[in-house]
Tab-separated table of C-alpha atoms in Angstrom:
chain	number	residue	atom	x	y	z
A	131	MET	CA	76.932	182.059	9.050
A	132	SER	CA	78.963	184.986	7.704
A	133	PHE	CA	81.416	184.968	4.839
A	134	GLU	CA	84.590	187.040	4.875
A	135	PRO	CA	85.323	188.602	1.468
A	136	VAL	CA	88.228	186.935	-0.345
A	137	ALA	CA	90.500	188.602	-2.894
A	138	LEU	CA	90.517	186.919	-6.299
A	139	ASP	CA	92.706	187.338	-9.353
A	140	HIS	CA	90.998	185.239	-12.015
A	141	THR	CA	90.631	186.336	-15.646
A	142	PHE	CA	88.964	184.603	-18.577
A	143	THR	CA	87.606	185.435	-22.017
A	144	ALA	CA	84.242	184.123	-23.186
A	145	PRO	CA	81.424	185.028	-25.557
A	146	ILE	CA	78.224	186.717	-24.454
A	147	GLY	CA	75.441	184.183	-24.892
A	148	VAL	CA	74.385	181.193	-22.815
A	149	GLU	CA	71.756	178.737	-24.005
A	150	VAL	CA	69.005	178.372	-21.399
A	151	LYS	CA	65.840	176.376	-22.128
A	152	GLY	CA	66.233	176.800	-25.874
A	153	GLN	CA	66.905	180.545	-25.735
A	154	THR	CA	70.181	182.472	-25.795
A	155	TRP	CA	70.500	184.712	-22.746
A	156	SER	CA	72.852	187.708	-22.578
A	157	CYS	CA	75.100	186.026	-20.032
A	158	VAL	CA	78.723	184.953	-19.868
A	159	GLU	CA	79.481	181.466	-18.555
A	160	VAL	CA	82.327	181.266	-16.023
A	161	PRO	CA	84.459	178.263	-17.074
A	162	GLY	CA	85.221	175.743	-14.323
A	163	SER	CA	83.360	177.877	-11.786
A	164	ALA	CA	81.999	175.092	-9.562
A	165	ASP	CA	85.535	173.836	-8.915
A	166	PHE	CA	86.957	177.367	-8.668
A	167	PHE	CA	84.377	178.529	-6.094
A	168	GLY	CA	83.895	175.122	-4.460
A	169	THR	CA	80.109	175.380	-4.737
A	170	LYS	CA	77.281	174.960	-7.199
A	171	ARG	CA	75.255	177.686	-5.472
A	172	ALA	CA	75.002	181.344	-6.462
A	173	VAL	CA	78.049	183.464	-5.574
A	174	ARG	CA	78.424	187.257	-5.191
A	175	VAL	CA	81.586	188.897	-6.535
A	176	ASP	CA	83.222	192.164	-7.563
A	177	LEU	CA	84.468	192.009	-11.151
A	178	SER	CA	85.189	193.873	-14.330
A	179	VAL	CA	84.040	193.109	-17.846
A	180	ASP	CA	86.525	194.587	-20.303
A	181	ASP	CA	86.972	198.035	-18.683
A	182	VAL	CA	83.593	198.214	-16.924
A	183	SER	CA	83.757	197.595	-13.155
A	184	LEU	CA	80.783	195.949	-11.452
A	185	GLU	CA	80.414	195.492	-7.687
A	186	ASN	CA	78.415	192.991	-5.629
A	187	VAL	CA	77.268	191.050	-8.692
A	188	GLY	CA	75.434	187.747	-8.349
A	189	LEU	CA	76.720	184.873	-10.476
A	190	MET	CA	73.689	182.701	-11.184
A	191	VAL	CA	73.791	178.925	-11.390
A	192	THR	CA	73.537	177.544	-14.916
A	193	GLY	CA	71.596	174.392	-14.148
A	194	ARG	CA	74.574	172.383	-15.420
A	195	GLY	CA	76.688	172.855	-12.313
A	196	GLY	CA	78.401	176.122	-13.234
A	197	HIS	CA	77.820	179.853	-12.941
A	198	MET	CA	76.959	182.654	-15.358
A	199	LEU	CA	77.133	186.427	-15.273
A	200	SER	CA	74.109	188.281	-16.619
A	201	LEU	CA	74.908	191.390	-18.681
A	202	ASN	CA	71.912	193.717	-18.848
A	203	SER	CA	71.355	196.097	-21.742
A	204	GLY	CA	72.968	199.035	-19.889
A	205	VAL	CA	76.208	197.139	-19.326
A	206	ARG	CA	76.215	195.828	-22.908
A	207	ARG	CA	75.705	199.393	-24.156
A	208	LYS	CA	78.724	200.590	-22.111
A	209	LEU	CA	80.745	197.709	-23.534
A	210	ARG	CA	79.407	198.315	-27.046
A	211	LYS	CA	78.939	194.563	-27.287
A	212	ASP	CA	76.065	192.120	-27.646
A	213	ILE	CA	75.316	188.407	-27.891
A	214	GLY	CA	78.102	186.614	-29.766
A	215	ASP	CA	80.810	189.154	-28.905
A	216	GLU	CA	83.728	188.115	-26.673
A	217	VAL	CA	84.479	189.853	-23.395
A	218	THR	CA	87.297	189.556	-20.873
A	219	VAL	CA	86.112	189.102	-17.308
A	220	HIS	CA	88.305	189.666	-14.260
A	221	LEU	CA	87.012	188.401	-10.905
A	222	SER	CA	88.583	190.565	-8.178
A	223	ARG	CA	86.751	189.682	-4.947
A	224	ARG	CA	84.357	187.014	-3.691
A	225	LEU	CA	81.693	188.373	-1.353
A	226	SER	CA	79.652	185.241	-0.601
């Protein structure tokens, strides 16, 4: 079963930091994502975080029915942001 990429134009602001099993991970939770994507499974997208573009990124499931974007140390360094800081995320294309 193949999936045709779909253009998106969805922007939100959220803090870096998602509680997972008692620890705070350097992720950003996508609000209302299960309804927005129509699935509770992982989704691949193109997006930007502030002014940093990222392609073919996997949005992981949160375990609570939503999705989260992991921001590794390299991306956080480019953003000059860390856990607790707010970022603006723009989803531009769904790939899966």
